[in-house]
Tab-separated table of C-alpha atoms in Angstrom:
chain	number	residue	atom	x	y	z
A	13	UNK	CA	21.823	12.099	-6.085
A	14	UNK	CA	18.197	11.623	-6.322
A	15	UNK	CA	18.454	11.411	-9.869
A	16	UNK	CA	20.445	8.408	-9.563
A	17	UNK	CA	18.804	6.814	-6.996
A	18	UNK	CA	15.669	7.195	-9.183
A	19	UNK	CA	17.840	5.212	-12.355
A	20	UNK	CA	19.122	2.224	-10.427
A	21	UNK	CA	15.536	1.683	-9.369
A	22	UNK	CA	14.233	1.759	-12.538
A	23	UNK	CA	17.136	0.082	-14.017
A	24	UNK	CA	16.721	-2.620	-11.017
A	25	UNK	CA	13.033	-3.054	-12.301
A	26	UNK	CA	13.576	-3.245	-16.044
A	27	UNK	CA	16.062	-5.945	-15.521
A	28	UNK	CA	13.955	-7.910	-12.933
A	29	UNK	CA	11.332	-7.290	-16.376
A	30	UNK	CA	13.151	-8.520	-18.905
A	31	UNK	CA	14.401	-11.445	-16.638
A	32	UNK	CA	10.743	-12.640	-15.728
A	33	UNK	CA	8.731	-10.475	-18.393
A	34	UNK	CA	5.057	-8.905	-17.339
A	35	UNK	CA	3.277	-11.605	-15.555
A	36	UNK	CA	-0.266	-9.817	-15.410
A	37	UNK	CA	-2.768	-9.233	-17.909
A	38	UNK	CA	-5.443	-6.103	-18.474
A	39	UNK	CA	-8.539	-7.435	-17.353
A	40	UNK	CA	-11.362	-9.181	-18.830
A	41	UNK	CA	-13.778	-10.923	-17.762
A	42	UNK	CA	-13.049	-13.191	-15.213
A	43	UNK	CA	-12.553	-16.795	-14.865
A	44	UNK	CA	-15.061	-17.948	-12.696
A	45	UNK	CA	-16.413	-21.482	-11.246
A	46	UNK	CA	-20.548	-22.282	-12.346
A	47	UNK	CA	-21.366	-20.313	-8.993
A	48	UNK	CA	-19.697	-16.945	-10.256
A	49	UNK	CA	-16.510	-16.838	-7.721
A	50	UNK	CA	-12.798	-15.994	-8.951
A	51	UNK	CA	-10.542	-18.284	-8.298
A	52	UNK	CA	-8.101	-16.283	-6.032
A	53	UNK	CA	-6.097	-19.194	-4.984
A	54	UNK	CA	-4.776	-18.798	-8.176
A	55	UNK	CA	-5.610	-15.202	-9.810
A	56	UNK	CA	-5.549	-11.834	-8.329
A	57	UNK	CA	-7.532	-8.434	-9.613
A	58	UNK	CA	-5.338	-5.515	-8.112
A	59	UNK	CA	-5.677	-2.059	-9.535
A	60	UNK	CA	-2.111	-0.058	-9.867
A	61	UNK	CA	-2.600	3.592	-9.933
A	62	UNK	CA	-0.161	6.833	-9.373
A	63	UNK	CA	3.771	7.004	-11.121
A	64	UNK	CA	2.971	3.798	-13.988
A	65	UNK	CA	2.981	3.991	-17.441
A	66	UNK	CA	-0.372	2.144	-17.869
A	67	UNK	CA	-2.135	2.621	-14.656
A	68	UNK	CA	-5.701	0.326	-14.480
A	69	UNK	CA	-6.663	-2.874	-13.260
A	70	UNK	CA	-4.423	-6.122	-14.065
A	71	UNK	CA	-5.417	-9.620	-13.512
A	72	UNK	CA	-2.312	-11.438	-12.100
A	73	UNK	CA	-1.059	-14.526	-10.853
A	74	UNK	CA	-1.842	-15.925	-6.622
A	75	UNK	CA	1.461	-15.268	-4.979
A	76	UNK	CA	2.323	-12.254	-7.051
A	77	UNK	CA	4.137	-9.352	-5.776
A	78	UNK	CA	4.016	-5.638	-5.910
A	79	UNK	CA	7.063	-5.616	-8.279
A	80	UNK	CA	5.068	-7.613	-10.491
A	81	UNK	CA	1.890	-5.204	-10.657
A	82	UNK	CA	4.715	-2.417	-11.272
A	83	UNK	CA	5.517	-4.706	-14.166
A	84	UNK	CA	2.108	-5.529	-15.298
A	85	UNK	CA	1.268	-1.448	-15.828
A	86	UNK	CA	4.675	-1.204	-17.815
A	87	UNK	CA	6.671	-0.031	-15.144
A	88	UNK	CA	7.438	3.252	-13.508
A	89	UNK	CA	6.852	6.468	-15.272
A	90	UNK	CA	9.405	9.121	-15.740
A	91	UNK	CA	6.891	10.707	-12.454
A	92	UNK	CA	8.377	8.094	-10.121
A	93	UNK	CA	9.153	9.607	-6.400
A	94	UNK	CA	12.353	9.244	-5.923
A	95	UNK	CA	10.882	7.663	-2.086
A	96	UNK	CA	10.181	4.425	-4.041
A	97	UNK	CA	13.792	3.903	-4.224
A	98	UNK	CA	13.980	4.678	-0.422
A	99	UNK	CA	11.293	2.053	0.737
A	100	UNK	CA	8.174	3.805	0.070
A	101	UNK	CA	7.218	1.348	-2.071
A	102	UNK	CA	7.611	-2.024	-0.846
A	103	UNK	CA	8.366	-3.893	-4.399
A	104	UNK	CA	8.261	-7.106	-2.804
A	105	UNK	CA	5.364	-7.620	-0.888
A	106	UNK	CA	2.975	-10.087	-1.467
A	107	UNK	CA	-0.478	-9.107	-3.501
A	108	UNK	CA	-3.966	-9.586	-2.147
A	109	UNK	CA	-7.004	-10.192	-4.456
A	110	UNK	CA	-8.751	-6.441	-4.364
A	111	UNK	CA	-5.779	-4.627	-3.826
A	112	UNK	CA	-5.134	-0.895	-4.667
A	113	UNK	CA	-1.240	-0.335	-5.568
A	114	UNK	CA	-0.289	3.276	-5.726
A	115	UNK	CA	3.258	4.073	-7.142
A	116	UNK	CA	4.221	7.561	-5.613
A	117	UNK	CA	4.571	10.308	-7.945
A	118	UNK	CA	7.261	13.568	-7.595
A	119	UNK	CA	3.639	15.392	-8.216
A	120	UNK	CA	2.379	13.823	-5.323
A	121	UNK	CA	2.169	16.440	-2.264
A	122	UNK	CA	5.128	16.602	-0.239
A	123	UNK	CA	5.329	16.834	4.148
A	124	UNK	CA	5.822	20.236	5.269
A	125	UNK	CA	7.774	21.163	8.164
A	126	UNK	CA	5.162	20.201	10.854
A	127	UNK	CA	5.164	16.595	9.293
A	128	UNK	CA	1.666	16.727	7.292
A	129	UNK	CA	1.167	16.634	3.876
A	130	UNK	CA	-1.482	17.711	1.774
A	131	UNK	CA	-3.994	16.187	1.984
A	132	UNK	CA	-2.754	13.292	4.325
A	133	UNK	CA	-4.089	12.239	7.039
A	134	UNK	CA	-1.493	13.767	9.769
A	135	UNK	CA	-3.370	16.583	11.607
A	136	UNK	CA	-2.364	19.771	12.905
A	137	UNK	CA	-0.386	17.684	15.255
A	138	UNK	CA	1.154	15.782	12.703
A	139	UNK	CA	-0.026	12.498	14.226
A	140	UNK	CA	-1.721	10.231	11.931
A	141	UNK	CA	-5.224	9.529	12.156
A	142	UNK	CA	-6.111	6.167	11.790
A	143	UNK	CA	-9.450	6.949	10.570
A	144	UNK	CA	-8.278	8.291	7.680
A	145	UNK	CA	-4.558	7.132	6.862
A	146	UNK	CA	-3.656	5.658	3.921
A	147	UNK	CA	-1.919	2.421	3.691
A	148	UNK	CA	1.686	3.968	2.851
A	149	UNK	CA	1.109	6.141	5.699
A	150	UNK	CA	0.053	3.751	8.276
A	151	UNK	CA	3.125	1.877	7.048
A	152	UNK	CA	5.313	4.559	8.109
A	153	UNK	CA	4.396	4.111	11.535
A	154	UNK	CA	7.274	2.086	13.666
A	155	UNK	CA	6.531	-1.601	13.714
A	156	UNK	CA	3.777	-1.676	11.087
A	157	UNK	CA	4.062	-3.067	7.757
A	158	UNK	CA	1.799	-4.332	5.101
A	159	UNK	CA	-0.235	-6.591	6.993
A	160	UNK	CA	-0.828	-4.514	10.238
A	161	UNK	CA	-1.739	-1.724	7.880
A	162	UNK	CA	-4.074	-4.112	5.843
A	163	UNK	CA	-5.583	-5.391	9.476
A	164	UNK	CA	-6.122	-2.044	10.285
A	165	UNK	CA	-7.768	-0.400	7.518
A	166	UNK	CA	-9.941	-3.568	7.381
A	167	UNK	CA	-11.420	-2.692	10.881
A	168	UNK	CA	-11.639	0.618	10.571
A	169	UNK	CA	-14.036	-0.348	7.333
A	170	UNK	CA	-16.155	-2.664	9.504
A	171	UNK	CA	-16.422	0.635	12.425
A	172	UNK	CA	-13.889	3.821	12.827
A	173	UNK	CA	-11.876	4.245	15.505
A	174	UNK	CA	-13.212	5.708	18.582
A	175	UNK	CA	-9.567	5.645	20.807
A	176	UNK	CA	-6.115	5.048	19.746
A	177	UNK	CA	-6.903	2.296	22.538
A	178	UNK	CA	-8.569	0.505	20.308
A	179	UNK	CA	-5.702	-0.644	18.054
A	180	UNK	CA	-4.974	-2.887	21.197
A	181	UNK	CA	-8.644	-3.715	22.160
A	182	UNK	CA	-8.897	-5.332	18.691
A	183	UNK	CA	-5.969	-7.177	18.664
A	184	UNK	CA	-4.556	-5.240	15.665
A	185	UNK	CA	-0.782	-4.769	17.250
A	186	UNK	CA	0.578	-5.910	20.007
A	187	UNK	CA	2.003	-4.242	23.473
A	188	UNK	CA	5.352	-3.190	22.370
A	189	UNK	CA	4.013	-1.761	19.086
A	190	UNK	CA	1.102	0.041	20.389
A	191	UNK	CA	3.982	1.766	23.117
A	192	UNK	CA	5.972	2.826	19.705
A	193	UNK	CA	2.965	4.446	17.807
A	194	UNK	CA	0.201	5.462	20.947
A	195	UNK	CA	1.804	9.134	20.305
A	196	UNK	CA	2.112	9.178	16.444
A	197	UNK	CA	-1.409	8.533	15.860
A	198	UNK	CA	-4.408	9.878	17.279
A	199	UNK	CA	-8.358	9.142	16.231
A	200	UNK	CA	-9.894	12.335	14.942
């Protein structure tokens, strides 16, 4: 089963390849204005790392998705997690300039019973700290997706985390997510 959920992801990619081809490039330098600045608006730098067959750092298009990163790095690797086919990997989401993608890997460590992983950031209680989850895990939280996630690990950057209160105090989710997650993640 999880052999065949791993082909009709990979088929779906190759097709959605050979459809649209690779729209990235491997980067050189960059196209800047006289002041030095890359145009974002219309050219993202995103490294793609983990289950690719040519992981680095891609120069791509402004509105380009993960898919097309994916693409960029020649697609998944025979190492693919099969969990990419079962929304670990959201193919469609929309790119940010600076971005880090990381395709999961089957030699990636796996969740025990008690819910943490190797070198995750789920404690001994197997909430997840927010000081130290990754995006993919704060995505697995209820109610957070890729731009929560991004919003978080943002202000965690600018100062950790001193209360799970905080995610509120902030403004980073709202009342009825902060009830879903305020005992799946903890600080420390």
């Amino acid at each position: 089963m999880a052999a065949l959920v791993v082909a009709v992801a990979v088929g779906a990619l190759a097709v959605a390849i050979a459809i649209g081809g690779p729209r990235g490039s491997v980067v050189g330098p960059p196209s800047a204005d006289p002041g030095g600045r890359i145009d974002a608006e219309t050219e993202l730098v995103v490294e793609v790392a983990g289950a690719v067959i040519r992981p680095g750092v891609y120069r791509l298009p402004g509105g380009s998705r993960v898919g097309d990163a994916v693409a960029a790095a020649g697609g998944f690797s025979p190492r693919v997690a099969v969990a990419v086919g079962g929304g670990a990997l959201n193919l469609a989401a929309a790119l940010h300039d600076g971005e880090r993608v990381v395709v999961p890997s089957r030699d990636d460590p796996v969740a025990n019973d008690s819910g943490a992983a190797g070198g995750s950031a789920a404690g001994v209680t197997g909430r997840i700290n927010v000081n130290a989850a990754t995006q993919a895990e704060l995505e697995s939280l209820p109610g957070i997706g890729p731009v929560t996630a991004g919003k978080i690990l943002a202000s965690r950057a600018d100062a950790p985390f001193r209360s799970v209160n905080e995610l509120r105090e902030r403004g980073l989710v709202g009342p009825s997510t902060f009830e879903k997650i305020r005992d799946l993640v903890t600080v420390g």
